[in-house]
mmCIF file of C-alpha atoms and ligand atoms in Angstrom:
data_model
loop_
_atom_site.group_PDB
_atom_site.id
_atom_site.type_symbol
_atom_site.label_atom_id
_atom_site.label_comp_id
_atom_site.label_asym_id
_atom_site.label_seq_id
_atom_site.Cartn_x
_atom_site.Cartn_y
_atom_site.Cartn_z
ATOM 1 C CA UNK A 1 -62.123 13.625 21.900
ATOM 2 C CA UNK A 2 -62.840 17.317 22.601
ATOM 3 C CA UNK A 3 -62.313 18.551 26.401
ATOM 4 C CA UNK A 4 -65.078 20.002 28.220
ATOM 5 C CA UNK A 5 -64.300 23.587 28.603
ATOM 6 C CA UNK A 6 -64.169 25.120 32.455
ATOM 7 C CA UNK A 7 -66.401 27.983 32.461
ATOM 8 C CA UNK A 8 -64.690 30.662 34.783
ATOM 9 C CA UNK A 9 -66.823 33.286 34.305
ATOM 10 C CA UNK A 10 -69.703 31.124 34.981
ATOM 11 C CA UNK A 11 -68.323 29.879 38.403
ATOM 12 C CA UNK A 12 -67.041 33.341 39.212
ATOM 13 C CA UNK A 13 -70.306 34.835 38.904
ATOM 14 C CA UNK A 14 -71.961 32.033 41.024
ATOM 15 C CA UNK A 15 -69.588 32.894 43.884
ATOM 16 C CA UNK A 16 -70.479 36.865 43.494
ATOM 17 C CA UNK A 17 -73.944 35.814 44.091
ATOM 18 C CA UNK A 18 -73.861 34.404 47.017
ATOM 19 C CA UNK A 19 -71.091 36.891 48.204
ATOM 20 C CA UNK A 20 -74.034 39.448 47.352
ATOM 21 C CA UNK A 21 -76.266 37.791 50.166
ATOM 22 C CA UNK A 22 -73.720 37.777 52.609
ATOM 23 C CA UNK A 23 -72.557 41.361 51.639
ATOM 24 C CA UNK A 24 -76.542 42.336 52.732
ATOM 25 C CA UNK A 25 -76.325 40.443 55.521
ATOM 26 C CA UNK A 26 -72.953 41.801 56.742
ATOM 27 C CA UNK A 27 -74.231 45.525 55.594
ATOM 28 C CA UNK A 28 -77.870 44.657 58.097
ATOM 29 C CA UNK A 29 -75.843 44.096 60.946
ATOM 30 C CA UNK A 30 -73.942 47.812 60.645
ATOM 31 C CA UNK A 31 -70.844 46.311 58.876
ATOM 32 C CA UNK A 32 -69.848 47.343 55.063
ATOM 33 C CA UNK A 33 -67.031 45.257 53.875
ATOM 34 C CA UNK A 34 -64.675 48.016 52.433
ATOM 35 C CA UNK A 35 -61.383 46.972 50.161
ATOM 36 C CA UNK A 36 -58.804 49.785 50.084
ATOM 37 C CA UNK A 37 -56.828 49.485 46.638
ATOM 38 C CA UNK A 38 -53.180 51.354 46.279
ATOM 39 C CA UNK A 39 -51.930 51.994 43.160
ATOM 40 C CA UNK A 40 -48.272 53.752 42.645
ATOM 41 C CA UNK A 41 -46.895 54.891 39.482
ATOM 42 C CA UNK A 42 -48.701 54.551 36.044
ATOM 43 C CA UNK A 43 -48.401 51.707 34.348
ATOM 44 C CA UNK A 44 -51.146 50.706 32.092
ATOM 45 C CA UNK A 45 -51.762 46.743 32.625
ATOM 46 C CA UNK A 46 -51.702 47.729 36.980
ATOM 47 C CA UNK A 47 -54.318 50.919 36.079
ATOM 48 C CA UNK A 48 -56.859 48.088 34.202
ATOM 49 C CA UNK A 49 -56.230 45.904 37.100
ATOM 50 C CA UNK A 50 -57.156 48.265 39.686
ATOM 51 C CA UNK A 51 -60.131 49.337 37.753
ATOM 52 C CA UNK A 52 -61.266 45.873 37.556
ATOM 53 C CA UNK A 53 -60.928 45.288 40.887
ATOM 54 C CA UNK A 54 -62.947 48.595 41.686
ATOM 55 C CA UNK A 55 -65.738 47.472 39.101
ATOM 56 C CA UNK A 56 -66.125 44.284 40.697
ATOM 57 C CA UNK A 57 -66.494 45.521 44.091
ATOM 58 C CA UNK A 58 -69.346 47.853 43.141
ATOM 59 C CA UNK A 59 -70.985 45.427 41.138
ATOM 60 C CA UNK A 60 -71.764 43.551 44.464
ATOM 61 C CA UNK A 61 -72.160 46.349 47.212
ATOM 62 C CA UNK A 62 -68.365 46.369 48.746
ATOM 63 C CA UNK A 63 -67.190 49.394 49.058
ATOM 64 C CA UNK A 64 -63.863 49.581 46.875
ATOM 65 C CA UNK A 65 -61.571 52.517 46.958
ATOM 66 C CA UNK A 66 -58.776 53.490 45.011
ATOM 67 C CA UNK A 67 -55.678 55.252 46.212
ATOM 68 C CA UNK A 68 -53.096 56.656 43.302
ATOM 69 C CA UNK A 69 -49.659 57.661 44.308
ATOM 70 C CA UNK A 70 -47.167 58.882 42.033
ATOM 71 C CA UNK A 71 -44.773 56.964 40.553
ATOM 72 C CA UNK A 72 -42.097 59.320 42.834
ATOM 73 C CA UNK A 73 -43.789 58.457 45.996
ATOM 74 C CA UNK A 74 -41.311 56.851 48.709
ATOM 75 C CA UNK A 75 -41.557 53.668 50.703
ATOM 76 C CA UNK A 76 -42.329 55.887 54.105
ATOM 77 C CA UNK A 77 -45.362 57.684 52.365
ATOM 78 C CA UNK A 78 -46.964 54.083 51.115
ATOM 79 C CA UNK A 79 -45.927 52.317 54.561
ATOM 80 C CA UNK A 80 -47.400 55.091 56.414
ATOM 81 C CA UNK A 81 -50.694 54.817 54.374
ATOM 82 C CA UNK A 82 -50.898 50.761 54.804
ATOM 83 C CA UNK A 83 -50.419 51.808 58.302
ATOM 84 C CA UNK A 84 -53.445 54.315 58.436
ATOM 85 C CA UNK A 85 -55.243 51.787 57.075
ATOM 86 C CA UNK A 86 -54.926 48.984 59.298
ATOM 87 C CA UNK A 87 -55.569 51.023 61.838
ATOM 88 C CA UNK A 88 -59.003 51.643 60.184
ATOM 89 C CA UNK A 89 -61.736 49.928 61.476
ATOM 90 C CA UNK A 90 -64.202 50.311 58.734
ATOM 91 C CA UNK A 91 -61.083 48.661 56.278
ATOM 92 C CA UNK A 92 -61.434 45.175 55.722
ATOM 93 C CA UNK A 93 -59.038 44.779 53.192
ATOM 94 C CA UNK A 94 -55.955 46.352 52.178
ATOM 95 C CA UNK A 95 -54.416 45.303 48.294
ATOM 96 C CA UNK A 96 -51.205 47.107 47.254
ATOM 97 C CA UNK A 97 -51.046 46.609 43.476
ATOM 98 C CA UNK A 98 -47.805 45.334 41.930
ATOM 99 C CA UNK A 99 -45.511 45.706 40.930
ATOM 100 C CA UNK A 100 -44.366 48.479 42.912
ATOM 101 C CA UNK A 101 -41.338 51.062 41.493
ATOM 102 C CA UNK A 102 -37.985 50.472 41.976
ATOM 103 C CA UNK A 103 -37.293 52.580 45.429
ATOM 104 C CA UNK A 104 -40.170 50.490 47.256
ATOM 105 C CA UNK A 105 -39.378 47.303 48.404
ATOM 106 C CA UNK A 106 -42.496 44.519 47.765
ATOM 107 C CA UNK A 107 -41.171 42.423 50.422
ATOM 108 C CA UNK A 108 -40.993 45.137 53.092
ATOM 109 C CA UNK A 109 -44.329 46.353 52.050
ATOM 110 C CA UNK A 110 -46.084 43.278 52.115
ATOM 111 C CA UNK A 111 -44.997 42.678 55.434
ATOM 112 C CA UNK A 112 -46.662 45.879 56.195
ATOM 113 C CA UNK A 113 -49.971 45.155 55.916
ATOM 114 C CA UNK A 114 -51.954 43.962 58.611
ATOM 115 C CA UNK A 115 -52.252 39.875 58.027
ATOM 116 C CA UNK A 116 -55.974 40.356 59.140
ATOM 117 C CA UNK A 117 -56.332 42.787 56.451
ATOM 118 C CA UNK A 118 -54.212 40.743 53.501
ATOM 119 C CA UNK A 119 -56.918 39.665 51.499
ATOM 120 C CA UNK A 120 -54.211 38.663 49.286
ATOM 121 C CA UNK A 121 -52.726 36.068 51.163
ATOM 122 C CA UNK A 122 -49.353 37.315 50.708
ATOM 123 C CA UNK A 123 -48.429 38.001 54.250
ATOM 124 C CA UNK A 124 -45.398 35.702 55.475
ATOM 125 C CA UNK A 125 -48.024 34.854 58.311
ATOM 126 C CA UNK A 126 -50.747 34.047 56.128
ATOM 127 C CA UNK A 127 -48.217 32.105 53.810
ATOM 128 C CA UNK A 128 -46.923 30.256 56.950
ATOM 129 C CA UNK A 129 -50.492 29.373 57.915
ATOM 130 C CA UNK A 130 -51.342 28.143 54.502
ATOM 131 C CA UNK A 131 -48.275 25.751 54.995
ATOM 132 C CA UNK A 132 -49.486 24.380 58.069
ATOM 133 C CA UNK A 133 -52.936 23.789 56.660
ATOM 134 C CA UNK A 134 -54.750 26.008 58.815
ATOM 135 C CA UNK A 135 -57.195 29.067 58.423
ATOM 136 C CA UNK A 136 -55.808 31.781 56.333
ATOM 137 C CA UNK A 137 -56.619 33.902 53.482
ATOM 138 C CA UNK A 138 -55.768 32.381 50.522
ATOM 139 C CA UNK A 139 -53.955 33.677 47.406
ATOM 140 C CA UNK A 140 -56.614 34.549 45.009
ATOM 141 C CA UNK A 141 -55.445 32.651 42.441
ATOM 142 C CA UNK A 142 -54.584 29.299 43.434
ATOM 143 C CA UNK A 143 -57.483 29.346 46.001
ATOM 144 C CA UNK A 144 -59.757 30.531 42.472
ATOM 145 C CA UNK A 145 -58.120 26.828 40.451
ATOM 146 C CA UNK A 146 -58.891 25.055 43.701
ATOM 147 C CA UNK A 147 -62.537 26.459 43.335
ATOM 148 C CA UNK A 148 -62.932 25.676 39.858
ATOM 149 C CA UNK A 149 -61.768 21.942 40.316
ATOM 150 C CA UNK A 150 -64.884 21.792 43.251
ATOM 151 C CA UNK A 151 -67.375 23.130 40.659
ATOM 152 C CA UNK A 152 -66.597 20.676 38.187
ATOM 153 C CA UNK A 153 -66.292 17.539 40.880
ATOM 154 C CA UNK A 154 -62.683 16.890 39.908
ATOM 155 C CA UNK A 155 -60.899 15.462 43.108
ATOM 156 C CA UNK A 156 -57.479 16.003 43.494
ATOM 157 C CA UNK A 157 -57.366 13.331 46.153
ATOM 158 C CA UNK A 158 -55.078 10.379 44.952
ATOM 159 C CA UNK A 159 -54.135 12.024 41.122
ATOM 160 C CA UNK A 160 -51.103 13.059 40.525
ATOM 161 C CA UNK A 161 -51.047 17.158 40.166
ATOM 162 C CA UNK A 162 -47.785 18.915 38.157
ATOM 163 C CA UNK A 163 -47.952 22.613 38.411
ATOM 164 C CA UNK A 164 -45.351 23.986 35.727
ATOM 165 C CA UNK A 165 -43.891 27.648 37.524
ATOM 166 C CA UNK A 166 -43.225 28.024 41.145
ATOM 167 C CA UNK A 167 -43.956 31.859 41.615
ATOM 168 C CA UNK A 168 -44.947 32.919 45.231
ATOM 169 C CA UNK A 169 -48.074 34.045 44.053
ATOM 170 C CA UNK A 170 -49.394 30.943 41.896
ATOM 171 C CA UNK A 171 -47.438 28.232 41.230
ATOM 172 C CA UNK A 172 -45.722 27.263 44.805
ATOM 173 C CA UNK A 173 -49.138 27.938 47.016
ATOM 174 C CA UNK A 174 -51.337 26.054 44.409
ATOM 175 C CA UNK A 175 -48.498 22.948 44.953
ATOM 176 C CA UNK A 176 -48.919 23.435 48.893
ATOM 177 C CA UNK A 177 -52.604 23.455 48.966
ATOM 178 C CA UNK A 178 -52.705 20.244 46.773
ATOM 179 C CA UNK A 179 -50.590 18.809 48.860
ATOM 180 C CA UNK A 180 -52.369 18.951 52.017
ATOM 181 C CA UNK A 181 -54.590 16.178 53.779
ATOM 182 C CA UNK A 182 -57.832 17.766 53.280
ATOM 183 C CA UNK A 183 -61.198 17.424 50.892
ATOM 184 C CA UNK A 184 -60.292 19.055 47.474
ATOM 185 C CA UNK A 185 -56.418 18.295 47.906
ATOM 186 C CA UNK A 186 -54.720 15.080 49.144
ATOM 187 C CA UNK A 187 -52.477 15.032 45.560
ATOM 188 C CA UNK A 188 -49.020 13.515 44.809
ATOM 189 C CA UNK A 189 -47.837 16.902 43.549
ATOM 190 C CA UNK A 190 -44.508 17.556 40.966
ATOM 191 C CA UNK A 191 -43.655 21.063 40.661
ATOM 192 C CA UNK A 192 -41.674 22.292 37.405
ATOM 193 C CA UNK A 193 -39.661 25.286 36.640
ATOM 194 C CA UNK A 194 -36.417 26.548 34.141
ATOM 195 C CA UNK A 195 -34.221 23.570 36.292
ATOM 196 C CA UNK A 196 -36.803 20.946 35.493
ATOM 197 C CA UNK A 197 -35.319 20.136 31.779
ATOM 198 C CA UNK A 198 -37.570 18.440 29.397
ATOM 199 C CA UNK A 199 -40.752 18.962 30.818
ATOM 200 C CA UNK A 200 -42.489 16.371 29.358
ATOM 201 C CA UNK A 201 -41.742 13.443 31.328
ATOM 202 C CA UNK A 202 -43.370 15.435 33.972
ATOM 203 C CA UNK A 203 -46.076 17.101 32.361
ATOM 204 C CA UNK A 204 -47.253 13.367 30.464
ATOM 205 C CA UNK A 205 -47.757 12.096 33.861
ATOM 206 C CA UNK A 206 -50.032 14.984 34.864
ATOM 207 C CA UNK A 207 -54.033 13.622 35.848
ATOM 208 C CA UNK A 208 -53.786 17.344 36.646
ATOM 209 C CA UNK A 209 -51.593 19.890 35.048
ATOM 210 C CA UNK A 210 -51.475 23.698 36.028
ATOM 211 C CA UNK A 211 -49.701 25.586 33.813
ATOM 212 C CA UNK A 212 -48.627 29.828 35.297
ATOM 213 C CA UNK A 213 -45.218 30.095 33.439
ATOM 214 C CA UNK A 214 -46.238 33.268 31.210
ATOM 215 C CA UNK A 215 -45.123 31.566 28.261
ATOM 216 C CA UNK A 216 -47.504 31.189 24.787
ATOM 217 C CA UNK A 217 -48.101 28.358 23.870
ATOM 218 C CA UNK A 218 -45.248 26.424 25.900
ATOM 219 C CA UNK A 219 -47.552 23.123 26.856
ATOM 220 C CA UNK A 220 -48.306 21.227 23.500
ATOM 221 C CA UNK A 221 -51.062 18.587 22.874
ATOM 222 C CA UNK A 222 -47.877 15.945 23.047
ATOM 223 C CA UNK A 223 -46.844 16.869 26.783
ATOM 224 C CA UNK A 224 -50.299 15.936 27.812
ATOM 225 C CA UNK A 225 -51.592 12.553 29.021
ATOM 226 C CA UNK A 226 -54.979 11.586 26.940
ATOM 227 C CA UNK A 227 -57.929 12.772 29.608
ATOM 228 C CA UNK A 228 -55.912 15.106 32.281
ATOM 229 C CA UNK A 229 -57.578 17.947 32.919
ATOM 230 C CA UNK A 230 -55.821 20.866 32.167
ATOM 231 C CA UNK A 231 -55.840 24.644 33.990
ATOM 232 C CA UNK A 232 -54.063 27.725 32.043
ATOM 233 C CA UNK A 233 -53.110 30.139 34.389
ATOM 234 C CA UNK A 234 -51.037 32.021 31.885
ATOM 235 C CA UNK A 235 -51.812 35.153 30.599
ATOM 236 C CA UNK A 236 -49.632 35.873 27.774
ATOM 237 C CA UNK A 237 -50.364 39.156 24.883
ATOM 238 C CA UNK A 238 -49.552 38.410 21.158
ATOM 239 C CA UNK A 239 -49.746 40.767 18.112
ATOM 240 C CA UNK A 240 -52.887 40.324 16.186
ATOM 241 C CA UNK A 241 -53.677 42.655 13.624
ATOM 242 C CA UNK A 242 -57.282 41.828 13.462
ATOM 243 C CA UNK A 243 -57.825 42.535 16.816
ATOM 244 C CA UNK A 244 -59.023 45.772 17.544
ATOM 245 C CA UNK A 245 -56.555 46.630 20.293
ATOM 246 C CA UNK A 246 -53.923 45.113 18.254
ATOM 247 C CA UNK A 247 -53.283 41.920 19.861
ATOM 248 C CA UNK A 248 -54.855 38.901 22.080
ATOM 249 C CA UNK A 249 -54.654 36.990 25.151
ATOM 250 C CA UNK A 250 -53.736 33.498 24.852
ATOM 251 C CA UNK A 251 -52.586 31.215 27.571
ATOM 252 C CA UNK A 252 -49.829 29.030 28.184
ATOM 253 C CA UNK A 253 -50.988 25.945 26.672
ATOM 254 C CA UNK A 254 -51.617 25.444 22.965
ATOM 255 C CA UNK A 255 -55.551 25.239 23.253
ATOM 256 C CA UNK A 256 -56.404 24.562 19.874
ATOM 257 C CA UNK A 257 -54.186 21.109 20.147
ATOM 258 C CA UNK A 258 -54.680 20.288 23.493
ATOM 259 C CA UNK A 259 -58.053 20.271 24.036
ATOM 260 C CA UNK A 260 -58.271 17.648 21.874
ATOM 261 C CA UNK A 261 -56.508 15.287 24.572
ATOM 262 C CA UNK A 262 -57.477 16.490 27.762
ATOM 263 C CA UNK A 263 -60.851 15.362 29.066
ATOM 264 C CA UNK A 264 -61.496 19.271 30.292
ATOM 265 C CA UNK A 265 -59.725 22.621 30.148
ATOM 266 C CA UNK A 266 -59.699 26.462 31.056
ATOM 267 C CA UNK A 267 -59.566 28.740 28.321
ATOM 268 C CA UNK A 268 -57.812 31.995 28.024
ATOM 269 C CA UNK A 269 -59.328 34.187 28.550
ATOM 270 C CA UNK A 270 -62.580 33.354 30.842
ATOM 271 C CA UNK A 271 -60.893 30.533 33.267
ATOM 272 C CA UNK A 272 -59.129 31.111 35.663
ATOM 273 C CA UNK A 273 -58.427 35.152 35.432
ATOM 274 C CA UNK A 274 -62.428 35.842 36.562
ATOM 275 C CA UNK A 275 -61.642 33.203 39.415
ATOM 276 C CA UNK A 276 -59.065 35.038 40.612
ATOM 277 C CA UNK A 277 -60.932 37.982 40.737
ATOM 278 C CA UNK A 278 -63.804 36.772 42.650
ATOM 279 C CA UNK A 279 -61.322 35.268 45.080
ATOM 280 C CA UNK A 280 -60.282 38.983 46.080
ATOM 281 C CA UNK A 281 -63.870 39.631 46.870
ATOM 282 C CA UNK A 282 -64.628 36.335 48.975
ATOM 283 C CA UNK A 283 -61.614 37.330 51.304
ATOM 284 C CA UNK A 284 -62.642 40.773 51.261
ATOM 285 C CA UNK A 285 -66.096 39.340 52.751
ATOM 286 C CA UNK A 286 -64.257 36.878 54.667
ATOM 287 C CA UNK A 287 -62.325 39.782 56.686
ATOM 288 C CA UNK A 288 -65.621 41.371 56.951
ATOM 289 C CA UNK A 289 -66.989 38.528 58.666
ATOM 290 C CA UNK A 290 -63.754 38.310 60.946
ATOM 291 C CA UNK A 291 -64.781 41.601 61.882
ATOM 292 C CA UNK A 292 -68.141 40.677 63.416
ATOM 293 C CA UNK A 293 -66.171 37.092 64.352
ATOM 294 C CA UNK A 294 -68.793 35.566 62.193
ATOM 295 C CA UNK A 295 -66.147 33.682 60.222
HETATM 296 P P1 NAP B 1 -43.646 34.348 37.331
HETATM 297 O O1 NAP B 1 -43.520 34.921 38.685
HETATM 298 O O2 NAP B 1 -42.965 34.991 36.176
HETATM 299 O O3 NAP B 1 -43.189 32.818 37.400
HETATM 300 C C1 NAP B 1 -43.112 32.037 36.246
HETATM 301 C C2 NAP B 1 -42.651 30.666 36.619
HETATM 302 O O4 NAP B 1 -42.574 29.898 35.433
HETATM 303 C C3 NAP B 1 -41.282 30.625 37.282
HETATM 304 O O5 NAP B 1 -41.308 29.722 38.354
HETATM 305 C C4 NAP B 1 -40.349 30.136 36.171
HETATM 306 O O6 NAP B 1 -39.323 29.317 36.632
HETATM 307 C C5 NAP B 1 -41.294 29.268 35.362
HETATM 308 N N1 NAP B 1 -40.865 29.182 33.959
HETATM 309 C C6 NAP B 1 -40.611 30.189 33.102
HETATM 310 N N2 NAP B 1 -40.263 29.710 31.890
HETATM 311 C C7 NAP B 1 -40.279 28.364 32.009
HETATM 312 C C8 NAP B 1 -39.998 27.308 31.127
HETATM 313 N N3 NAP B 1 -39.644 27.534 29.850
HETATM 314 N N4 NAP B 1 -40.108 26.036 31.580
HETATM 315 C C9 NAP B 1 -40.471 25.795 32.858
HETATM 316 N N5 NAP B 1 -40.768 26.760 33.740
HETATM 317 C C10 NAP B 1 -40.668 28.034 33.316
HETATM 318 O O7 NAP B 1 -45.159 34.241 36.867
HETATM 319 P P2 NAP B 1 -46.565 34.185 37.650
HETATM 320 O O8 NAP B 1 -46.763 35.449 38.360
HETATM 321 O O9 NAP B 1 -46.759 32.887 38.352
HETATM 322 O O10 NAP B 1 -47.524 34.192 36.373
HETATM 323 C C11 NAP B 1 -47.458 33.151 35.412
HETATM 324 C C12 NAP B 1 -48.458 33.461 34.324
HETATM 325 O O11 NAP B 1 -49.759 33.455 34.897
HETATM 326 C C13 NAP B 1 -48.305 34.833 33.679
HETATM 327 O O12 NAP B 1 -48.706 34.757 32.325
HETATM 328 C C14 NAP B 1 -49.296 35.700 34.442
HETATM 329 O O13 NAP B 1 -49.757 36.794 33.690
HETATM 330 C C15 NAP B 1 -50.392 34.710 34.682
HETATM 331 N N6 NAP B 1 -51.219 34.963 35.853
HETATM 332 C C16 NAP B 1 -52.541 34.847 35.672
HETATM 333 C C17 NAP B 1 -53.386 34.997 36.732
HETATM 334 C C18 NAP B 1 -54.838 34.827 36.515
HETATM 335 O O14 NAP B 1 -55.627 35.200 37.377
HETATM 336 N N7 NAP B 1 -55.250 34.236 35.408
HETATM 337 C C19 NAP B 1 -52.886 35.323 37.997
HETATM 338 C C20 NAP B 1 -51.501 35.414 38.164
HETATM 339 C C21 NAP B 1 -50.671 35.216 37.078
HETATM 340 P P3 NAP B 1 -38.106 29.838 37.571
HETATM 341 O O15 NAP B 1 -38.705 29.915 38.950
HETATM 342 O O16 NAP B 1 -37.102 28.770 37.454
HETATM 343 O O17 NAP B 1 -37.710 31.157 37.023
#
């Protein structure tokens, strides 16, 4: 068996499309959906990020700006910016990259932004109103997986989903949305992490398994059941001389191996990371349409 292969970029570029069409719309009734983008201190992998993120909003008419700080700059001068900001009409969205240095506290500058503005669903209010199952902006990435499934017609609804890594920004939100009573969801959900142990009692169980650990290679062909589908969310860099830049991307899950078992599969990269990307833009548009209480 050989596991169809989820085409991210593919999907991605279907939902920048249509984002396009509602971007003209949005921009014909007086309103240009504008992501502000904060960036402090210099370190490489955030810079590509940002730039990305910049790219894609020109690419489809939002306007995306970038604000660099220095890696010196305190937590009054950011909090004071997220506060201009959201007191900013004309911003829509408002993305502080992370992670932020050591004299800036995440948690107190996540807080800081505007939940109406949060177009990635980090807020504690948008988290809470993810819990409860009502409308929120979702994180980009789980929301991007939950996407992807739609596309390719997989239901959640009655499988049994094990997401392997609880961060707050993939692993825990992806369980909760599973989880809920709703089209695309409805799951029996296990959740894994370093307490679980052996993870493959859990992980051979999976119909679904979501791997965002940020480990190479962890899931092997022999933790998988024969015809789950499988999402890598793991991004992972190894040394490869032949590459130009020196090294690779690979995933968490031993692709070569595994998609021999599963019945379909993301690859790294070009599965999930593109989803995640567009995600930013649809809640970017999303805030827009807030704006104009079109949403
Ligand atoms: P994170 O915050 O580092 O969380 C990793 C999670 O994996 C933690 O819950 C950790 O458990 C668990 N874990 C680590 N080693 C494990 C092991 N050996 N067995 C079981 N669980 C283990 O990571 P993240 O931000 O969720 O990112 C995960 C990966 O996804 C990274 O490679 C990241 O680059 C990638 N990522 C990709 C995208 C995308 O768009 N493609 C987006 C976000 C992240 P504990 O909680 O017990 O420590």
């Amino acid at each position: 068996m050989s596991a169809l292969i989820i085409d991210g970029n593919a999907t991605a570029e279907k939902i920048r499309v249509q984002l396009e069409t509602e971007i003209v719309q949005l921009r014909e009734r007086g309103c240009h959906p504008r992501l502000e983008v904060i960036l402090v201190g210099d370190d490489p992998a955030a810079q590509s990020y940002v730039a990305m993120k910049q790219k894609d909003c020109e690419r489809i008419g939002i306007l995306g700006q970038t604000t660099r700080l220095g890696t010196e700059t305190s937590e009054e001068e950011l909090l004071a910016l997220i506060d201009r900001f959201n007191h900013d009409a004309s911003v829509h969205g408002i993305l502080v990259q992370l992670p932020l240095p050591h004299q800036i506290s995440e948690e107190k500058v996540i807080a800081a932004i505007s939940p109406d503005k949060d177009v990635d669903g980090f807020h504690p209010v948008n988290v809470g109103r993810m819990v409860a199952g009502v409308d929120c902006f979702l994180p980009c990435t789980p929301a991007g997986i939950q996407a992807l499934l739609v596309e390719y017609k997989i239901d959640p609804k009655g499988k049994h989903v094990v997401v392997v890594g609880r961060s707050t920004i993939v692993g825990k939100p992806f369980a909760i949305m599973m989880m809920q009573k709703k089209p695309w969801a409805n799951a029996t959900v296990t959740v894994c992490h370093t307490g679980s142990g052996d993870l493959k009692p859990y992980t051979q169980q999976a119909d679904i398994l979501v791997a965002a650990v940020g480990r190479p290679a962890l899931i092997s062909a022999e933790m998988i059941k024969p015809g789950a589908v499988v999402i890598d969310v793991g991004v992972n860099r190894i040394e490869d001389s032949s590459a130009k830049r020196g090294y690779r991307l690979v995933g968490d899950v031993d692709f070569a191996a595994v998609h021999k078992v599963a019945s379909a599969i993301t690859p790294v990269p070009g599965g999930v990371g593109p989803m995640t990307r567009a995600f930013l833009l649809k809640n970017t548009v999303k805030s827009a349409k807030k704006f104009l209480k079109l949403d």
